Amino acid sequence: MKDYRRSYCGLCHPRCGLLLEIKKDRIVSVQGDPEHPVTRGVICERGRLMAEHVHHSMRLNHPLKRKKDKGSGQWQRLSWEQALDEVAERLDRLREQHGPETLAFTHGTKRTYHWDERRFFNLFGSPNVCGANNICMCPSNAVEYATYGGFSWGDVMQTGCIVLWGHAPSKSSPTGFYPKIVKARKRGARLMVVDPRRTREAEMADMWLAIRPGTDVALMLGWIRHIIENGLFDLDFVQRWTTGFEDLKAAAAGYTPEKVAEITGLTPEQVTQSARLYATTRPATITWGYGIDKQGVNATQAARARCCLRAITGNLDVPGGEPLGGADPIGRIIGEEEMELNHMLSSTQRARQLGADKYPFFGFPGWEKNLEANRRLPREYMHPPNADRTSVAHAREVFQAMLTDRPYPVKAAISVASNPVLSLPNSFRTRDALKSLELYVVGEFFMTPSAALADYVFPICSTVETTELWLTDNFCVACPRGIGPLFERRNTYDFWRGLGIRLGQEGHWPWEKVEGAWDYMLSPLGLDFAELQEKNGIFGTREYKRFSQYGFGTPSGKVELRSSILEDLGASPVPVYRESPWTGGNEDKGQSFPLTLITGSRFMPMYHSEQRQIMEAREKRPPPLVTLHPETAASLGLHPDQEVLVETPHGSIKMRLAVSDMIDPAMADADHGWWFPERDEAEPELFGAFESNANILCPDAPEYCSPEIGSWPHSGLPCRVRGKG
């Protein structure tokens, strides 16, 4: 009789249900769990790779300690207890010598738990947690809290109009969000796509706006102007529930259809017709998309303008629009932000957060203002803003401090499921900074280019080897362990708790196993993890327009079209469009770098810099690709599959050429996250981390980053593509 066990996939953000076939403690097949209450048997091609991910010969299985120089590829095996003892002893010594702020952290995107890391850092006393937060969802999260007191995921199943803005769920969420789009279309919902690429969604859309990368704020301001000028806004909602309408109107006044067309590369008719389609097809939703958050100088204001559009059209917290807050009883569950113990970090230590002086809105000053405003709402309606997403040190400032000891020394760092050499811009500086540390500790699934520079490496187990809560605003599902943990792998809770207890945090880690934490989080519902698993999850009942009873979680209690929080912190209180640092008046640069580059487009089955070891994934995506329009490639004398150099004013990398007419002739689209696990681990090779790493092309100097949060650009970059050699 075959042994099937229920578990879940965590190879990207969702926790899709899996059925694992087990033989002799080994996964021999993976399929979707048809009884899973959310995903109902559907998994993507990435999830089907779980068995190889778990049992791969290159997996890290034991704690390791560096034997020779950093980057030498020489390791010795330790027990977990000895490794934790040594790391704790060295951290304690560095804290005594330099203060707790000398320890920094970089994290990835939810392959592991996150609240446990923040809990440890708050108790240790360091405010210097950083990562790729500045370019992915977190900026939008912080901005939405400041504008109307909470973050919203659009209700596409009841909507009349879907606007996919810099969002291609056919690639990023093929089994979750994309099928909902398809169902909504069949039901009659209108679809608009704002994307410089002709994606699958663009081909099925009622309207496709092939916008020039990085100019989204200008189009949004054009929409706002047209909607206001033509009386297409929700007058009752604006009058009763917003502040700053006249300021927003003034900010958008100059963005005529002609001006917007000139900036964006669209036609004036496209500007007005798209604005009218969105404003008159209610309810409507503008989905969150990665394309907004990764555009550098305009990232924050694009998120702000999107908030304002949602509000003036009356689409906030209505069925089919932009729901706010937790559905009952889901909102009663203790959330991750409350598990972080942010109150344990003193005001003195918060003030030492690196980068908060330059970008206070995305540091503790902004988070504290959002938190204070949130307190006007019942906790079960709207949870507090998550500090791990919206209050971070700026990575550039952290890595500069590693190299320069200014404004104070950063001598130690921990990375978990992160790989900063591949996930952060200015990759050579990142490498040099990590090598300069007195102590660098990594928790990982595989040896990565970043882990290869560490002093200690801990083996972290896969999601199927541990448990988790899949908690959203609408449901909570128990995610069961399917196997293991194998060898000496442990989950991150065990890592942080083990380290914390050795550093005097015993009283704040009361649960010996992570399941105790899940029981605690569920306790307001009178449930524990085992009972939730028996129930196969719980689903909330949503109530809409709760703002009519409670108001909004902002300082004014209303939607702040003119943001008092941003204004108090020295940022523009109304949306503003900024021209890219590369445009306007630099004729020589335009001639030298005639194409516009975007990076970060999703492609299956890879996810960020992961899955490069897995043979099936590599067969589907063998080399790193840069895609050009066929006419552009021909004009440059290039042919498909040719090895080429992709260059910006900030660097050069090697890729293979692909051609597609989904790309505008003036653009190039480069894969991100590439390194080569089959190559030599030791420096200078370092798994080929600098050969095809698109982040080498991306700057992070202040003039290229958004002034509110320091978001660096991964799109709208001037580039050229030429034959190698």
PDB file of N, CA and C in Angstrom, residues 244-319:
ATOM      1  N   GLY A 244      -7.546  66.269   1.486  1.00  0.00           N
ATOM      2  CA  GLY A 244      -6.524  66.626   0.509  1.00  0.00           C
ATOM      3  C   GLY A 244      -6.951  66.498  -0.942  1.00  0.00           C
ATOM      4  N   PHE A 245      -8.258  66.454  -1.197  1.00  0.00           N
ATOM      5  CA  PHE A 245      -8.715  66.284  -2.574  1.00  0.00           C
ATOM      6  C   PHE A 245      -8.249  67.436  -3.470  1.00  0.00           C
ATOM      7  N   GLU A 246      -8.369  68.650  -2.989  1.00  0.00           N
ATOM      8  CA  GLU A 246      -7.961  69.799  -3.805  1.00  0.00           C
ATOM      9  C   GLU A 246      -6.453  69.781  -4.067  1.00  0.00           C
ATOM     10  N   ASP A 247      -5.678  69.314  -3.098  1.00  0.00           N
ATOM     11  CA  ASP A 247      -4.230  69.204  -3.310  1.00  0.00           C
ATOM     12  C   ASP A 247      -3.920  68.150  -4.370  1.00  0.00           C
ATOM     13  N   LEU A 248      -4.649  67.037  -4.328  1.00  0.00           N
ATOM     14  CA  LEU A 248      -4.457  66.004  -5.347  1.00  0.00           C
ATOM     15  C   LEU A 248      -4.856  66.526  -6.715  1.00  0.00           C
ATOM     16  N   LYS A 249      -5.946  67.243  -6.781  1.00  0.00           N
ATOM     17  CA  LYS A 249      -6.395  67.826  -8.052  1.00  0.00           C
ATOM     18  C   LYS A 249      -5.340  68.759  -8.620  1.00  0.00           C
ATOM     19  N   ALA A 250      -4.748  69.572  -7.761  1.00  0.00           N
ATOM     20  CA  ALA A 250      -3.702  70.496  -8.217  1.00  0.00           C
ATOM     21  C   ALA A 250      -2.463  69.738  -8.689  1.00  0.00           C
ATOM     22  N   ALA A 251      -2.120  68.657  -7.987  1.00  0.00           N
ATOM     23  CA  ALA A 251      -0.939  67.880  -8.358  1.00  0.00           C
ATOM     24  C   ALA A 251      -1.096  67.241  -9.729  1.00  0.00           C
ATOM     25  N   ALA A 252      -2.344  66.905 -10.094  1.00  0.00           N
ATOM     26  CA  ALA A 252      -2.593  66.231 -11.371  1.00  0.00           C
ATOM     27  C   ALA A 252      -2.941  67.194 -12.497  1.00  0.00           C
ATOM     28  N   ALA A 253      -3.149  68.460 -12.174  1.00  0.00           N
ATOM     29  CA  ALA A 253      -3.706  69.399 -13.153  1.00  0.00           C
ATOM     30  C   ALA A 253      -2.882  69.505 -14.430  1.00  0.00           C
ATOM     31  N   GLY A 254      -1.558  69.438 -14.327  1.00  0.00           N
ATOM     32  CA  GLY A 254      -0.721  69.619 -15.507  1.00  0.00           C
ATOM     33  C   GLY A 254      -0.590  68.386 -16.381  1.00  0.00           C
ATOM     34  N   TYR A 255      -1.163  67.256 -15.948  1.00  0.00           N
ATOM     35  CA  TYR A 255      -0.956  66.004 -16.671  1.00  0.00           C
ATOM     36  C   TYR A 255      -2.082  65.768 -17.676  1.00  0.00           C
ATOM     37  N   THR A 256      -2.072  66.620 -18.695  1.00  0.00           N
ATOM     38  CA  THR A 256      -3.041  66.505 -19.781  1.00  0.00           C
ATOM     39  C   THR A 256      -2.779  65.225 -20.564  1.00  0.00           C
ATOM     40  N   PRO A 257      -3.758  64.768 -21.323  1.00  0.00           N
ATOM     41  CA  PRO A 257      -3.518  63.573 -22.143  1.00  0.00           C
ATOM     42  C   PRO A 257      -2.306  63.713 -23.050  1.00  0.00           C
ATOM     43  N   GLU A 258      -2.097  64.901 -23.572  1.00  0.00           N
ATOM     44  CA  GLU A 258      -0.964  65.119 -24.473  1.00  0.00           C
ATOM     45  C   GLU A 258       0.363  65.020 -23.724  1.00  0.00           C
ATOM     46  N   LYS A 259       0.422  65.618 -22.535  1.00  0.00           N
ATOM     47  CA  LYS A 259       1.659  65.546 -21.766  1.00  0.00           C
ATOM     48  C   LYS A 259       1.942  64.115 -21.321  1.00  0.00           C
ATOM     49  N   VAL A 260       0.916  63.418 -20.863  1.00  0.00           N
ATOM     50  CA  VAL A 260       1.100  62.041 -20.424  1.00  0.00           C
ATOM     51  C   VAL A 260       1.547  61.171 -21.585  1.00  0.00           C
ATOM     52  N   ALA A 261       0.960  61.386 -22.749  1.00  0.00           N
ATOM     53  CA  ALA A 261       1.351  60.615 -23.928  1.00  0.00           C
ATOM     54  C   ALA A 261       2.818  60.845 -24.269  1.00  0.00           C
ATOM     55  N   GLU A 262       3.253  62.079 -24.168  1.00  0.00           N
ATOM     56  CA  GLU A 262       4.656  62.401 -24.462  1.00  0.00           C
ATOM     57  C   GLU A 262       5.603  61.694 -23.491  1.00  0.00           C
ATOM     58  N   ILE A 263       5.214  61.617 -22.237  1.00  0.00           N
ATOM     59  CA  ILE A 263       6.070  61.002 -21.218  1.00  0.00           C
ATOM     60  C   ILE A 263       6.068  59.484 -21.335  1.00  0.00           C
ATOM     61  N   THR A 264       4.896  58.898 -21.544  1.00  0.00           N
ATOM     62  CA  THR A 264       4.725  57.452 -21.405  1.00  0.00           C
ATOM     63  C   THR A 264       4.899  56.670 -22.698  1.00  0.00           C
ATOM     64  N   GLY A 265       4.833  57.345 -23.840  1.00  0.00           N
ATOM     65  CA  GLY A 265       4.880  56.636 -25.115  1.00  0.00           C
ATOM     66  C   GLY A 265       3.528  56.123 -25.570  1.00  0.00           C
ATOM     67  N   LEU A 266       2.461  56.419 -24.837  1.00  0.00           N
ATOM     68  CA  LEU A 266       1.101  56.056 -25.241  1.00  0.00           C
ATOM     69  C   LEU A 266       0.515  57.171 -26.103  1.00  0.00           C
ATOM     70  N   THR A 267      -0.707  56.992 -26.562  1.00  0.00           N
ATOM     71  CA  THR A 267      -1.398  58.050 -27.289  1.00  0.00           C
ATOM     72  C   THR A 267      -2.332  58.786 -26.334  1.00  0.00           C
ATOM     73  N   PRO A 268      -2.680  60.030 -26.628  1.00  0.00           N
ATOM     74  CA  PRO A 268      -3.643  60.736 -25.772  1.00  0.00           C
ATOM     75  C   PRO A 268      -4.959  59.977 -25.641  1.00  0.00           C
ATOM     76  N   GLU A 269      -5.380  59.314 -26.711  1.00  0.00           N
ATOM     77  CA  GLU A 269      -6.631  58.563 -26.670  1.00  0.00           C
ATOM     78  C   GLU A 269      -6.530  57.376 -25.712  1.00  0.00           C
ATOM     79  N   GLN A 270      -5.383  56.722 -25.695  1.00  0.00           N
ATOM     80  CA  GLN A 270      -5.199  55.620 -24.752  1.00  0.00           C
ATOM     81  C   GLN A 270      -5.278  56.110 -23.310  1.00  0.00           C
ATOM     82  N   VAL A 271      -4.750  57.286 -23.054  1.00  0.00           N
ATOM     83  CA  VAL A 271      -4.772  57.845 -21.703  1.00  0.00           C
ATOM     84  C   VAL A 271      -6.206  58.081 -21.249  1.00  0.00           C
ATOM     85  N   THR A 272      -6.993  58.742 -22.072  1.00  0.00           N
ATOM     86  CA  THR A 272      -8.358  59.085 -21.670  1.00  0.00           C
ATOM     87  C   THR A 272      -9.273  57.855 -21.662  1.00  0.00           C
ATOM     88  N   GLN A 273      -9.133  56.984 -22.662  1.00  0.00           N
ATOM     89  CA  GLN A 273      -9.996  55.809 -22.730  1.00  0.00           C
ATOM     90  C   GLN A 273      -9.728  54.851 -21.568  1.00  0.00           C
ATOM     91  N   SER A 274      -8.472  54.682 -21.198  1.00  0.00           N
ATOM     92  CA  SER A 274      -8.155  53.784 -20.083  1.00  0.00           C
ATOM     93  C   SER A 274      -8.653  54.360 -18.766  1.00  0.00           C
ATOM     94  N   ALA A 275      -8.499  55.673 -18.578  1.00  0.00           N
ATOM     95  CA  ALA A 275      -9.005  56.303 -17.355  1.00  0.00           C
ATOM     96  C   ALA A 275     -10.513  56.126 -17.240  1.00  0.00           C
ATOM     97  N   ARG A 276     -11.207  56.306 -18.357  1.00  0.00           N
ATOM     98  CA  ARG A 276     -12.666  56.176 -18.344  1.00  0.00           C
ATOM     99  C   ARG A 276     -13.095  54.731 -18.091  1.00  0.00           C
ATOM    100  N   LEU A 277     -12.382  53.769 -18.711  1.00  0.00           N
ATOM    101  CA  LEU A 277     -12.725  52.369 -18.497  1.00  0.00           C
ATOM    102  C   LEU A 277     -12.609  52.007 -17.026  1.00  0.00           C
ATOM    103  N   TYR A 278     -11.524  52.427 -16.385  1.00  0.00           N
ATOM    104  CA  TYR A 278     -11.345  52.119 -14.965  1.00  0.00           C
ATOM    105  C   TYR A 278     -12.394  52.804 -14.105  1.00  0.00           C
ATOM    106  N   ALA A 279     -12.640  54.095 -14.361  1.00  0.00           N
ATOM    107  CA  ALA A 279     -13.501  54.879 -13.470  1.00  0.00           C
ATOM    108  C   ALA A 279     -14.975  54.543 -13.615  1.00  0.00           C
ATOM    109  N   THR A 280     -15.386  54.080 -14.775  1.00  0.00           N
ATOM    110  CA  THR A 280     -16.818  53.866 -15.006  1.00  0.00           C
ATOM    111  C   THR A 280     -17.229  52.401 -14.905  1.00  0.00           C
ATOM    112  N   THR A 281     -16.263  51.497 -14.764  1.00  0.00           N
ATOM    113  CA  THR A 281     -16.596  50.071 -14.643  1.00  0.00           C
ATOM    114  C   THR A 281     -16.387  49.666 -13.195  1.00  0.00           C
ATOM    115  N   ARG A 282     -17.422  49.885 -12.385  1.00  0.00           N
ATOM    116  CA  ARG A 282     -17.300  49.612 -10.958  1.00  0.00           C
ATOM    117  C   ARG A 282     -18.098  48.379 -10.576  1.00  0.00           C
ATOM    118  N   PRO A 283     -17.619  47.668  -9.567  1.00  0.00           N
ATOM    119  CA  PRO A 283     -16.371  47.899  -8.831  1.00  0.00           C
ATOM    120  C   PRO A 283     -15.164  47.522  -9.679  1.00  0.00           C
ATOM    121  N   ALA A 284     -14.035  48.146  -9.346  1.00  0.00           N
ATOM    122  CA  ALA A 284     -12.793  47.903 -10.073  1.00  0.00           C
ATOM    123  C   ALA A 284     -11.669  47.669  -9.086  1.00  0.00           C
ATOM    124  N   THR A 285     -10.649  46.984  -9.551  1.00  0.00           N
ATOM    125  CA  THR A 285      -9.487  46.730  -8.701  1.00  0.00           C
ATOM    126  C   THR A 285      -8.214  46.911  -9.501  1.00  0.00           C
ATOM    127  N   ILE A 286      -7.237  47.581  -8.900  1.00  0.00           N
ATOM    128  CA  ILE A 286      -5.891  47.676  -9.467  1.00  0.00           C
ATOM    129  C   ILE A 286      -5.016  46.749  -8.632  1.00  0.00           C
ATOM    130  N   THR A 287      -4.546  45.671  -9.219  1.00  0.00           N
ATOM    131  CA  THR A 287      -3.792  44.691  -8.448  1.00  0.00           C
ATOM    132  C   THR A 287      -2.387  45.202  -8.143  1.00  0.00           C
ATOM    133  N   TRP A 288      -1.830  44.676  -7.038  1.00  0.00           N
ATOM    134  CA  TRP A 288      -0.429  44.960  -6.764  1.00  0.00           C
ATOM    135  C   TRP A 288       0.427  44.239  -7.794  1.00  0.00           C
ATOM    136  N   GLY A 289       1.492  44.916  -8.258  1.00  0.00           N
ATOM    137  CA  GLY A 289       2.425  44.302  -9.184  1.00  0.00           C
ATOM    138  C   GLY A 289       3.844  44.697  -8.854  1.00  0.00           C
ATOM    139  N   TYR A 290       4.745  43.764  -9.037  1.00  0.00           N
ATOM    140  CA  TYR A 290       6.168  43.995  -8.774  1.00  0.00           C
ATOM    141  C   TYR A 290       6.721  45.135  -9.618  1.00  0.00           C
ATOM    142  N   GLY A 291       6.153  45.332 -10.821  1.00  0.00           N
ATOM    143  CA  GLY A 291       6.660  46.369 -11.712  1.00  0.00           C
ATOM    144  C   GLY A 291       6.612  47.765 -11.125  1.00  0.00           C
ATOM    145  N   ILE A 292       5.663  48.015 -10.225  1.00  0.00           N
ATOM    146  CA  ILE A 292       5.573  49.337  -9.598  1.00  0.00           C
ATOM    147  C   ILE A 292       6.712  49.558  -8.608  1.00  0.00           C
ATOM    148  N   ASP A 293       6.993  48.558  -7.788  1.00  0.00           N
ATOM    149  CA  ASP A 293       7.924  48.733  -6.681  1.00  0.00           C
ATOM    150  C   ASP A 293       9.391  48.722  -7.092  1.00  0.00           C
ATOM    151  N   LYS A 294       9.709  48.296  -8.313  1.00  0.00           N
ATOM    152  CA  LYS A 294      11.115  48.122  -8.689  1.00  0.00           C
ATOM    153  C   LYS A 294      11.617  49.213  -9.620  1.00  0.00           C
ATOM    154  N   GLN A 295      10.919  50.358  -9.710  1.00  0.00           N
ATOM    155  CA  GLN A 295      11.282  51.336 -10.717  1.00  0.00           C
ATOM    156  C   GLN A 295      12.092  52.520 -10.201  1.00  0.00           C
ATOM    157  N   GLY A 296      12.643  52.417  -9.009  1.00  0.00           N
ATOM    158  CA  GLY A 296      13.582  53.442  -8.559  1.00  0.00           C
ATOM    159  C   GLY A 296      12.904  54.714  -8.122  1.00  0.00           C
ATOM    160  N   VAL A 297      13.267  55.843  -8.719  1.00  0.00           N
ATOM    161  CA  VAL A 297      12.864  57.155  -8.216  1.00  0.00           C
ATOM    162  C   VAL A 297      11.359  57.315  -8.082  1.00  0.00           C
ATOM    163  N   ASN A 298      10.578  56.608  -8.885  1.00  0.00           N
ATOM    164  CA  ASN A 298       9.121  56.779  -8.874  1.00  0.00           C
ATOM    165  C   ASN A 298       8.369  55.681  -8.126  1.00  0.00           C
ATOM    166  N   ALA A 299       9.068  54.740  -7.531  1.00  0.00           N
ATOM    167  CA  ALA A 299       8.397  53.581  -6.938  1.00  0.00           C
ATOM    168  C   ALA A 299       7.392  53.977  -5.858  1.00  0.00           C
ATOM    169  N   THR A 300       7.794  54.806  -4.920  1.00  0.00           N
ATOM    170  CA  THR A 300       6.909  55.163  -3.811  1.00  0.00           C
ATOM    171  C   THR A 300       5.707  55.950  -4.297  1.00  0.00           C
ATOM    172  N   GLN A 301       5.950  56.901  -5.196  1.00  0.00           N
ATOM    173  CA  GLN A 301       4.853  57.753  -5.643  1.00  0.00           C
ATOM    174  C   GLN A 301       3.904  57.019  -6.582  1.00  0.00           C
ATOM    175  N   ALA A 302       4.388  55.991  -7.276  1.00  0.00           N
ATOM    176  CA  ALA A 302       3.476  55.164  -8.065  1.00  0.00           C
ATOM    177  C   ALA A 302       2.509  54.428  -7.147  1.00  0.00           C
ATOM    178  N   ALA A 303       3.035  53.889  -6.043  1.00  0.00           N
ATOM    179  CA  ALA A 303       2.166  53.227  -5.072  1.00  0.00           C
ATOM    180  C   ALA A 303       1.175  54.217  -4.464  1.00  0.00           C
ATOM    181  N   ARG A 304       1.622  55.433  -4.201  1.00  0.00           N
ATOM    182  CA  ARG A 304       0.740  56.465  -3.647  1.00  0.00           C
ATOM    183  C   ARG A 304      -0.371  56.834  -4.623  1.00  0.00           C
ATOM    184  N   ALA A 305      -0.009  57.038  -5.893  1.00  0.00           N
ATOM    185  CA  ALA A 305      -1.015  57.422  -6.886  1.00  0.00           C
ATOM    186  C   ALA A 305      -2.040  56.313  -7.076  1.00  0.00           C
ATOM    187  N   ARG A 306      -1.594  55.061  -7.009  1.00  0.00           N
ATOM    188  CA  ARG A 306      -2.532  53.943  -7.107  1.00  0.00           C
ATOM    189  C   ARG A 306      -3.527  53.977  -5.944  1.00  0.00           C
ATOM    190  N   CYS A 307      -3.040  54.266  -4.741  1.00  0.00           N
ATOM    191  CA  CYS A 307      -3.934  54.404  -3.585  1.00  0.00           C
ATOM    192  C   CYS A 307      -4.987  55.484  -3.829  1.00  0.00           C
ATOM    193  N   CYS A 308      -4.545  56.620  -4.342  1.00  0.00           N
ATOM    194  CA  CYS A 308      -5.464  57.739  -4.575  1.00  0.00           C
ATOM    195  C   CYS A 308      -6.521  57.390  -5.611  1.00  0.00           C
ATOM    196  N   LEU A 309      -6.129  56.679  -6.656  1.00  0.00           N
ATOM    197  CA  LEU A 309      -7.100  56.244  -7.666  1.00  0.00           C
ATOM    198  C   LEU A 309      -8.147  55.327  -7.057  1.00  0.00           C
ATOM    199  N   ARG A 310      -7.717  54.376  -6.249  1.00  0.00           N
ATOM    200  CA  ARG A 310      -8.661  53.470  -5.603  1.00  0.00           C
ATOM    201  C   ARG A 310      -9.671  54.246  -4.766  1.00  0.00           C
ATOM    202  N   ALA A 311      -9.176  55.282  -4.080  1.00  0.00           N
ATOM    203  CA  ALA A 311     -10.033  56.019  -3.152  1.00  0.00           C
ATOM    204  C   ALA A 311     -11.030  56.917  -3.875  1.00  0.00           C
ATOM    205  N   ILE A 312     -10.579  57.724  -4.823  1.00  0.00           N
ATOM    206  CA  ILE A 312     -11.486  58.710  -5.428  1.00  0.00           C
ATOM    207  C   ILE A 312     -12.556  58.052  -6.293  1.00  0.00           C
ATOM    208  N   THR A 313     -12.320  56.806  -6.710  1.00  0.00           N
ATOM    209  CA  THR A 313     -13.341  56.101  -7.490  1.00  0.00           C
ATOM    210  C   THR A 313     -14.281  55.282  -6.612  1.00  0.00           C
ATOM    211  N   GLY A 314     -14.109  55.357  -5.298  1.00  0.00           N
ATOM    212  CA  GLY A 314     -15.015  54.669  -4.388  1.00  0.00           C
ATOM    213  C   GLY A 314     -14.849  53.166  -4.371  1.00  0.00           C
ATOM    214  N   ASN A 315     -13.640  52.686  -4.670  1.00  0.00           N
ATOM    215  CA  ASN A 315     -13.409  51.245  -4.740  1.00  0.00           C
ATOM    216  C   ASN A 315     -12.798  50.655  -3.474  1.00  0.00           C
ATOM    217  N   LEU A 316     -12.629  51.470  -2.439  1.00  0.00           N
ATOM    218  CA  LEU A 316     -12.046  50.953  -1.210  1.00  0.00           C
ATOM    219  C   LEU A 316     -13.086  50.233  -0.362  1.00  0.00           C
ATOM    220  N   ASP A 317     -12.732  49.031   0.042  1.00  0.00           N
ATOM    221  CA  ASP A 317     -13.516  48.212   0.972  1.00  0.00           C
ATOM    222  C   ASP A 317     -14.959  48.009   0.517  1.00  0.00           C
ATOM    223  N   VAL A 318     -15.102  47.692  -0.780  1.00  0.00           N
ATOM    224  CA  VAL A 318     -16.401  47.312  -1.329  1.00  0.00           C
ATOM    225  C   VAL A 318     -16.236  45.959  -2.023  1.00  0.00           C
ATOM    226  N   PRO A 319     -17.297  45.165  -2.138  1.00  0.00           N
ATOM    227  CA  PRO A 319     -17.181  43.899  -2.868  1.00  0.00           C
ATOM    228  C   PRO A 319     -16.700  44.139  -4.295  1.00  0.00           C
TER     229      PRO A 319
END
